[in-house]
PDB file of N, CA and C in Angstrom:
ATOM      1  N   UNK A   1      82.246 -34.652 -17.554  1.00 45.00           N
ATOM      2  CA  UNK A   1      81.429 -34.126 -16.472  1.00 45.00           C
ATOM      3  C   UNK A   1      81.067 -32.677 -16.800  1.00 45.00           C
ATOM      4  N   UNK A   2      79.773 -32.398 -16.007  1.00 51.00           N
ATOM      5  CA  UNK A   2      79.625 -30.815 -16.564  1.00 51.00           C
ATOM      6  C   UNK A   2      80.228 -29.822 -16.107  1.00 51.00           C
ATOM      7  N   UNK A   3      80.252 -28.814 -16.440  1.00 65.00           N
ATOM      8  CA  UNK A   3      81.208 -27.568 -15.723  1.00 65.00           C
ATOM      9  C   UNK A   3      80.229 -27.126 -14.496  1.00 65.00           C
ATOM     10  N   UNK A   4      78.664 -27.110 -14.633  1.00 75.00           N
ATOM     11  CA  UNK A   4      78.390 -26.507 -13.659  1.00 75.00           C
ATOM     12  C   UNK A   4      77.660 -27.556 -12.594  1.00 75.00           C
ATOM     13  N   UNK A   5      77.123 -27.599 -11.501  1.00 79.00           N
ATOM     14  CA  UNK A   5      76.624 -28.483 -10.788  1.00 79.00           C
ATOM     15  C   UNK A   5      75.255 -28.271 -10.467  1.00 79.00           C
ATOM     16  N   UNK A   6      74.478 -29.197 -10.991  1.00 75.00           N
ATOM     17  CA  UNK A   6      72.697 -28.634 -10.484  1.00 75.00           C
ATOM     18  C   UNK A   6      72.681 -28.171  -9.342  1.00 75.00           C
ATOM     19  N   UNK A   7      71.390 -27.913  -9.133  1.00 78.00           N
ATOM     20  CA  UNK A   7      70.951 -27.773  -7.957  1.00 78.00           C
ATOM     21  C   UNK A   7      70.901 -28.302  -7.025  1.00 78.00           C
ATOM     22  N   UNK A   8      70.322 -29.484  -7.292  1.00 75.00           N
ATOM     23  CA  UNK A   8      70.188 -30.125  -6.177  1.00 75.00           C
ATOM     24  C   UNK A   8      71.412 -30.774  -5.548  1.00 75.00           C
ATOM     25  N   UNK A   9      72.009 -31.322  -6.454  1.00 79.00           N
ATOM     26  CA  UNK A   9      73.729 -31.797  -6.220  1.00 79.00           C
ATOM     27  C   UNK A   9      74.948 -30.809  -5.537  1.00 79.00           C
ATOM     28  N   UNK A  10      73.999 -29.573  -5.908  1.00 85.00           N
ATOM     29  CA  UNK A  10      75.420 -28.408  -5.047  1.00 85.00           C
ATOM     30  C   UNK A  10      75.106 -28.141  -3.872  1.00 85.00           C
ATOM     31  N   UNK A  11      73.376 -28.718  -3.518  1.00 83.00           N
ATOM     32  CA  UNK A  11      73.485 -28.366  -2.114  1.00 83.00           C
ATOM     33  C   UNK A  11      74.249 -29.553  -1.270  1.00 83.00           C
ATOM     34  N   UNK A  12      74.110 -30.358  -1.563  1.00 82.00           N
ATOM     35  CA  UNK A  12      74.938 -31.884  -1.251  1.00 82.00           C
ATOM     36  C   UNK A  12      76.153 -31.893  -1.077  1.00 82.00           C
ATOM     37  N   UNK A  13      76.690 -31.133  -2.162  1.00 85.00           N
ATOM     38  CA  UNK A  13      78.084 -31.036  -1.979  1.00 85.00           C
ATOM     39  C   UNK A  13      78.911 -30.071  -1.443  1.00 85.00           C
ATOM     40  N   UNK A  14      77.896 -29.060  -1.337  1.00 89.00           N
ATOM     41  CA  UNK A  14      78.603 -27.482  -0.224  1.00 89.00           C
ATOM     42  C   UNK A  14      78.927 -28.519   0.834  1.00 89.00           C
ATOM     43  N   UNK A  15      78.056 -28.856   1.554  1.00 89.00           N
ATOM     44  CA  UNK A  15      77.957 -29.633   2.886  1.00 89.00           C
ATOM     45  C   UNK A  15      79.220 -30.523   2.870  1.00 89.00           C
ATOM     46  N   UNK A  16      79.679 -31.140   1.998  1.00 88.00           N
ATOM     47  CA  UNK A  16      80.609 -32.644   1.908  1.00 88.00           C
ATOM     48  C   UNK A  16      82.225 -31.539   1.647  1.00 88.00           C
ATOM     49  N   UNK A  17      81.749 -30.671   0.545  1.00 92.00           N
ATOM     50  CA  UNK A  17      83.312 -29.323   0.346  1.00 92.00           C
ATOM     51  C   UNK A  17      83.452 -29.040   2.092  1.00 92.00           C
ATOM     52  N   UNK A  18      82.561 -28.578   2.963  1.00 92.00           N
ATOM     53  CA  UNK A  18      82.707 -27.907   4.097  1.00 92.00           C
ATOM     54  C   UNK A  18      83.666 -29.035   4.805  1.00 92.00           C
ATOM     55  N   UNK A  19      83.058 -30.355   4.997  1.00 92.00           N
ATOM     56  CA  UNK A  19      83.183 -30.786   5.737  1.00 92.00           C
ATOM     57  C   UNK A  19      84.764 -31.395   5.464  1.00 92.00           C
ATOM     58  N   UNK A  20      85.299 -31.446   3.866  1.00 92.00           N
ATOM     59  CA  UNK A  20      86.702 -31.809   3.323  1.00 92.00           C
ATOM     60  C   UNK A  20      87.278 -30.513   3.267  1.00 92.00           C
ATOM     61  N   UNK A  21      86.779 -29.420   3.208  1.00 94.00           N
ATOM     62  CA  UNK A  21      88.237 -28.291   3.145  1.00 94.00           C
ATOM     63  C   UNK A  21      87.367 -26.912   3.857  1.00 94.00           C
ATOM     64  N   UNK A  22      87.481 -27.285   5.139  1.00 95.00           N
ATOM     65  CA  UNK A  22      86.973 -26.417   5.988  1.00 95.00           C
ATOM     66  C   UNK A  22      87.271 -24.863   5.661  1.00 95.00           C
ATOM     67  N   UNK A  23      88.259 -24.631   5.402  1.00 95.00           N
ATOM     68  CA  UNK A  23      89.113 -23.412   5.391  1.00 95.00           C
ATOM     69  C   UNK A  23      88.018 -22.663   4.515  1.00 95.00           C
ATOM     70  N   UNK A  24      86.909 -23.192   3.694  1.00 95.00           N
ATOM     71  CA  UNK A  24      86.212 -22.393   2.495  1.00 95.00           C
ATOM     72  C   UNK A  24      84.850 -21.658   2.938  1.00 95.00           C
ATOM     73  N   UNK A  25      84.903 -20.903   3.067  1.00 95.00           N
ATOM     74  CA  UNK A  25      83.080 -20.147   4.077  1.00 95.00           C
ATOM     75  C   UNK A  25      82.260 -20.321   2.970  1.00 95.00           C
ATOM     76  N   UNK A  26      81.063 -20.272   4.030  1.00 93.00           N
ATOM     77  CA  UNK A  26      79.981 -19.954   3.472  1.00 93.00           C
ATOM     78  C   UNK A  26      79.592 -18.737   2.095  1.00 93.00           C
ATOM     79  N   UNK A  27      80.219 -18.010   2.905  1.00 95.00           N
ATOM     80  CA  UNK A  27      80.172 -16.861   1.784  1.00 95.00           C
ATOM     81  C   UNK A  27      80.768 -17.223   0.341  1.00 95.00           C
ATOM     82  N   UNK A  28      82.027 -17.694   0.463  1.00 96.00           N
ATOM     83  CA  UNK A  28      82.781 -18.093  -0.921  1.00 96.00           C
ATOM     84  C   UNK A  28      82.163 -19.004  -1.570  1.00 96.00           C
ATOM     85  N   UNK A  29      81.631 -20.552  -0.853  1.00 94.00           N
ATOM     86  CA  UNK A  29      80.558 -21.160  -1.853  1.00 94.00           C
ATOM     87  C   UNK A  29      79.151 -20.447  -2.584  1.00 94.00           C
ATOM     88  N   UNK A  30      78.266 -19.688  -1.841  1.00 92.00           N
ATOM     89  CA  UNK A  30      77.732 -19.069  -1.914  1.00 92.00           C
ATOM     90  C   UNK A  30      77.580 -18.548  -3.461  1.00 92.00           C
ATOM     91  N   UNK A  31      78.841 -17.765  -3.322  1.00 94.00           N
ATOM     92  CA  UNK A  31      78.944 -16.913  -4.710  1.00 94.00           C
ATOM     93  C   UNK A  31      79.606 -17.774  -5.960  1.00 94.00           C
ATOM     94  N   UNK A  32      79.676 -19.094  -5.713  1.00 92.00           N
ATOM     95  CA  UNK A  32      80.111 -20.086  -7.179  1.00 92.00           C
ATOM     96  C   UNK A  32      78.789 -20.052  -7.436  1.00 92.00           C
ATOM     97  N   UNK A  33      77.840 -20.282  -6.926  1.00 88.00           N
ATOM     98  CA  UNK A  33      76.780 -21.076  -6.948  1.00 88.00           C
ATOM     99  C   UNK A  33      76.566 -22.592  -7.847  1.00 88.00           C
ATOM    100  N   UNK A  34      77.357 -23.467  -7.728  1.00 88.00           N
ATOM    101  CA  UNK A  34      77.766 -24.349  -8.489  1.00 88.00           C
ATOM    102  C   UNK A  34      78.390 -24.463  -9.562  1.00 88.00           C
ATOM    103  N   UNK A  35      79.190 -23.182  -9.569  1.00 93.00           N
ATOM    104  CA  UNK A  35      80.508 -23.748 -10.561  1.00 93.00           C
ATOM    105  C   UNK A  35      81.186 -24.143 -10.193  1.00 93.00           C
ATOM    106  N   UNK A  36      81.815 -25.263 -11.160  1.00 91.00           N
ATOM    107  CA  UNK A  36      82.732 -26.210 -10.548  1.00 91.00           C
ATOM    108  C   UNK A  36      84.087 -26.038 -10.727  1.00 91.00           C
ATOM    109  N   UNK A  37      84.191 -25.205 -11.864  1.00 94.00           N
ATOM    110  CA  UNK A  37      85.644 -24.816 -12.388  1.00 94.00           C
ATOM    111  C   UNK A  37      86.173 -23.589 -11.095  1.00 94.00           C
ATOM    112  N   UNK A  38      85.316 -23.015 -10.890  1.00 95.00           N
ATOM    113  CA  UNK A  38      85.543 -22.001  -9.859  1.00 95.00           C
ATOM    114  C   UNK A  38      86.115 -22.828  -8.633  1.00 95.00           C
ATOM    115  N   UNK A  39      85.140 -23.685  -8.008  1.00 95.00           N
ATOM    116  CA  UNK A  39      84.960 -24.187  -6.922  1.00 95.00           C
ATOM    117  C   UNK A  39      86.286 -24.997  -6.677  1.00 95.00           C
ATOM    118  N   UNK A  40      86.742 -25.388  -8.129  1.00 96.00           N
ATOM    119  CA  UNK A  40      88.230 -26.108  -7.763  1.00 96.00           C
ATOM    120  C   UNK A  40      89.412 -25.249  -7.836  1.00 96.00           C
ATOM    121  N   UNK A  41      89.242 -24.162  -8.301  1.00 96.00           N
ATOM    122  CA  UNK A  41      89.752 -23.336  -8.169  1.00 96.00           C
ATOM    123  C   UNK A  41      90.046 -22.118  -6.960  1.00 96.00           C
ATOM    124  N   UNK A  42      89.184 -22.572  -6.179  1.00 96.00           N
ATOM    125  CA  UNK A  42      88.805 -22.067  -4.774  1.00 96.00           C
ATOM    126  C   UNK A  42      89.756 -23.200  -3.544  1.00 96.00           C
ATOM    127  N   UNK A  43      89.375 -24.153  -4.321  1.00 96.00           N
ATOM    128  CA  UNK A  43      90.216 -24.947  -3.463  1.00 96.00           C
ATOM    129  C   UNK A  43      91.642 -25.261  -3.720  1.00 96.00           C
ATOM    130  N   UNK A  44      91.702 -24.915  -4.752  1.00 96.00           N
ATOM    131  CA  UNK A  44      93.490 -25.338  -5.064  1.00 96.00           C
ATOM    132  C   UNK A  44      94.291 -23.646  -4.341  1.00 96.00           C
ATOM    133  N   UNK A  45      93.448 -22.618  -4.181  1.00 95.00           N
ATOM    134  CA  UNK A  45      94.154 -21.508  -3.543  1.00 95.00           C
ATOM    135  C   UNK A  45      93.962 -21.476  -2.387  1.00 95.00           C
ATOM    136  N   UNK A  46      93.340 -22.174  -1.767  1.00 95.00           N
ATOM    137  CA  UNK A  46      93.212 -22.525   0.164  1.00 95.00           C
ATOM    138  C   UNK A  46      94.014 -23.616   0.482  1.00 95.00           C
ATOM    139  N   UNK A  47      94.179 -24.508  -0.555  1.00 95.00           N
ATOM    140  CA  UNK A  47      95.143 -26.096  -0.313  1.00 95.00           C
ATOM    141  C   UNK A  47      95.851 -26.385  -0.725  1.00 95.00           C
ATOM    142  N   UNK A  48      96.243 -26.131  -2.060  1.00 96.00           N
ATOM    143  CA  UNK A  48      97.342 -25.988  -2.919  1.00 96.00           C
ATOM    144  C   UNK A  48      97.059 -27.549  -3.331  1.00 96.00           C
ATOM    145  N   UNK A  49      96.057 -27.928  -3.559  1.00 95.00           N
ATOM    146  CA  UNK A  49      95.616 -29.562  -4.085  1.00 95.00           C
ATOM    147  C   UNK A  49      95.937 -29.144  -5.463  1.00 95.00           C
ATOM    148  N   UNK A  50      96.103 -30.527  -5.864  1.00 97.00           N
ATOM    149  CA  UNK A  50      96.208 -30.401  -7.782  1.00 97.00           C
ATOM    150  C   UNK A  50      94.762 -30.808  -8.025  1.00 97.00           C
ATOM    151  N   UNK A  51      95.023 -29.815  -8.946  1.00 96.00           N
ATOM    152  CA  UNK A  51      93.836 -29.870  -9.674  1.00 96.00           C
ATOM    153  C   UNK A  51      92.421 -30.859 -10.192  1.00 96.00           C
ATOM    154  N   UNK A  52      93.952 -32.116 -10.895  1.00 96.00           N
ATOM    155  CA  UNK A  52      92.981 -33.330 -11.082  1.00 96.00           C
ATOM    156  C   UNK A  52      92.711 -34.711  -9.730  1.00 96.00           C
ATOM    157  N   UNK A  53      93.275 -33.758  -8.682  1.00 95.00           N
ATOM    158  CA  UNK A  53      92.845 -34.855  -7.539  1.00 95.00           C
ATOM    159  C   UNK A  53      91.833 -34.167  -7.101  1.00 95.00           C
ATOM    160  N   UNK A  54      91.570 -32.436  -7.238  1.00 94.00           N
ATOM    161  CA  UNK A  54      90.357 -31.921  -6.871  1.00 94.00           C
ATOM    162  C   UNK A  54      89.058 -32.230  -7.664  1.00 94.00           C
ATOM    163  N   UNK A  55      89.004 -32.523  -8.840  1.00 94.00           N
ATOM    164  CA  UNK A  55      88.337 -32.811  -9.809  1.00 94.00           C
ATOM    165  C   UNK A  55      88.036 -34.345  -9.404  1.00 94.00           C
ATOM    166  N   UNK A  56      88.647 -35.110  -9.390  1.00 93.00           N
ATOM    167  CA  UNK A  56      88.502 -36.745  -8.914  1.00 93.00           C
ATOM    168  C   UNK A  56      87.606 -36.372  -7.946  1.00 93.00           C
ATOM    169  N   UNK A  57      88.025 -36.459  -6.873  1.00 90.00           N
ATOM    170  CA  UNK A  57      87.179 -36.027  -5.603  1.00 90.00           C
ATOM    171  C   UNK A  57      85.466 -35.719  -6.059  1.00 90.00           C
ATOM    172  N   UNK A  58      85.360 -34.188  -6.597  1.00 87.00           N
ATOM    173  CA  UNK A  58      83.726 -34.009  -6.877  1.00 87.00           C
ATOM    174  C   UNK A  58      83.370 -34.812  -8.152  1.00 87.00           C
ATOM    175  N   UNK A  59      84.015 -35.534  -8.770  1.00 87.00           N
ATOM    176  CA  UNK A  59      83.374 -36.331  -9.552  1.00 87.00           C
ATOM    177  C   UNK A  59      83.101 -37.840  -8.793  1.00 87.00           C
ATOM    178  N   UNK A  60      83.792 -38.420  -8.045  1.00 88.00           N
ATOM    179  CA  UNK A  60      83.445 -39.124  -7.463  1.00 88.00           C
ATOM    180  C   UNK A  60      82.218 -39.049  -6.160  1.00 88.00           C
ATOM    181  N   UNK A  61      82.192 -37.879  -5.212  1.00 82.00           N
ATOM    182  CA  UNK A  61      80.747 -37.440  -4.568  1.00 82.00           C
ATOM    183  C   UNK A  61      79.621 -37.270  -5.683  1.00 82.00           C
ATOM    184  N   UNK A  62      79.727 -36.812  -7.212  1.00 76.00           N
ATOM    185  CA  UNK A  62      78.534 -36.247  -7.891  1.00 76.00           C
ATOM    186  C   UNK A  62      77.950 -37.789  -8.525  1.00 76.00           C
ATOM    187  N   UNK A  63      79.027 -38.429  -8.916  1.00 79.00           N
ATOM    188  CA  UNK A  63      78.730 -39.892  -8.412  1.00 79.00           C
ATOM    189  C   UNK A  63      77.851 -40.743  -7.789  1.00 79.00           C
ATOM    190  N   UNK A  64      78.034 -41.060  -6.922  1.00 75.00           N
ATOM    191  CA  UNK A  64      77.636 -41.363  -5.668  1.00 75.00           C
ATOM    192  C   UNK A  64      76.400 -40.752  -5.284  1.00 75.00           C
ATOM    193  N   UNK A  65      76.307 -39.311  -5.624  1.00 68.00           N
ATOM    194  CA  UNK A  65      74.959 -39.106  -5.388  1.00 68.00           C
ATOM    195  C   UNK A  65      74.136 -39.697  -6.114  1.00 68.00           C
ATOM    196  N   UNK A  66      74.008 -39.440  -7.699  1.00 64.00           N
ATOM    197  CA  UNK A  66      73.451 -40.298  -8.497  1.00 64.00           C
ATOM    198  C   UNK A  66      73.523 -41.418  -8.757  1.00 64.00           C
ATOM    199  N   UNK A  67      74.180 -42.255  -8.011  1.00 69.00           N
ATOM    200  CA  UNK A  67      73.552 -43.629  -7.635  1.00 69.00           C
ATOM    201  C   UNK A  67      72.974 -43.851  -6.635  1.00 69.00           C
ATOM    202  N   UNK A  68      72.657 -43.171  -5.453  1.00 69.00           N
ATOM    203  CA  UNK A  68      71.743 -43.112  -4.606  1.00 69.00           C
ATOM    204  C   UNK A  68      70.249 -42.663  -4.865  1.00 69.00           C
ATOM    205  N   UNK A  69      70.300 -41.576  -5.715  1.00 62.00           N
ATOM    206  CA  UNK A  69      69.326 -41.121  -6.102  1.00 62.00           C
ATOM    207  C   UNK A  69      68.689 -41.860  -7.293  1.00 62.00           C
ATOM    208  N   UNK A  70      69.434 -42.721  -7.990  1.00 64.00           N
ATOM    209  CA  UNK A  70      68.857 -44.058  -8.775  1.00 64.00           C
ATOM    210  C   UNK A  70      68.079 -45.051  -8.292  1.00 64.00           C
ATOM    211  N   UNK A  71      69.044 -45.075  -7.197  1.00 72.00           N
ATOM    212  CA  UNK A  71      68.576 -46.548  -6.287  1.00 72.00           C
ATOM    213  C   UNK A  71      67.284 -46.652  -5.000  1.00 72.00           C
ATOM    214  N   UNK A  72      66.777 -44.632  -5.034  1.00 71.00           N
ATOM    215  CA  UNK A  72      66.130 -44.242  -5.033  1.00 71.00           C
ATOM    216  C   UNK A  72      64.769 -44.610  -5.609  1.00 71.00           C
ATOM    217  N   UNK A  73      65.039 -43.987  -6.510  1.00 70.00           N
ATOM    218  CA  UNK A  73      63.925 -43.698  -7.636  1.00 70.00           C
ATOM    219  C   UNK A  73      63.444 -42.472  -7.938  1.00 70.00           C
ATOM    220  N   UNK A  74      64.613 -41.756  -7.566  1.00 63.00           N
ATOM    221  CA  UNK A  74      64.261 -40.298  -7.792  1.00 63.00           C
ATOM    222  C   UNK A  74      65.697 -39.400  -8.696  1.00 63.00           C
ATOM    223  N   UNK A  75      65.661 -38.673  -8.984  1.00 56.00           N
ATOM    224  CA  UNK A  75      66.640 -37.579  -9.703  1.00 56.00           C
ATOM    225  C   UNK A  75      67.263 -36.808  -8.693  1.00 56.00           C
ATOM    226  N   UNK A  76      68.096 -36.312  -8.902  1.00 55.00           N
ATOM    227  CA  UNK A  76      69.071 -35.587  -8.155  1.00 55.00           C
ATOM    228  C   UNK A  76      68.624 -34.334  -8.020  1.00 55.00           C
TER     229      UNK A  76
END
């Protein structure tokens, strides 16, 4: 998976991070701007999650988007 998260996929997933680990503001996503190494790293110091269940997690939403957006007919 890539380290960083497009565009269009990070706005998707601020929204889905908010809504799984509330504790993270606006402001702090903000300034990853889709890094992902950061972003799990953001969350393992608000939750104390391991790492590769944080990683599971946005690989499974980045997922999911792109099969929607397949089944679409459009790109992410």
């Amino acid at each position: 998976m890539d380290s960083d998260i497009t565009k269009g996929n990070w706005k998707i997933l601020k929204g889905k991070v908010k809504e799984r680990w509330g504790k993270i503001t606006d402001d702090e996503l903000d300034v990853l701007e889709g890094k992902r190494d950061q972003l799990v790293g953001l969350i393992q110091k608000h939750y104390g999650e391991a790492k590769d269940s944080v990683e599971r997690q946005l690989d499974e939403w980045n997922e999911a988007d792109y099969e929607a957006a397949d089944q679409a007919g459009r790109t992410p």
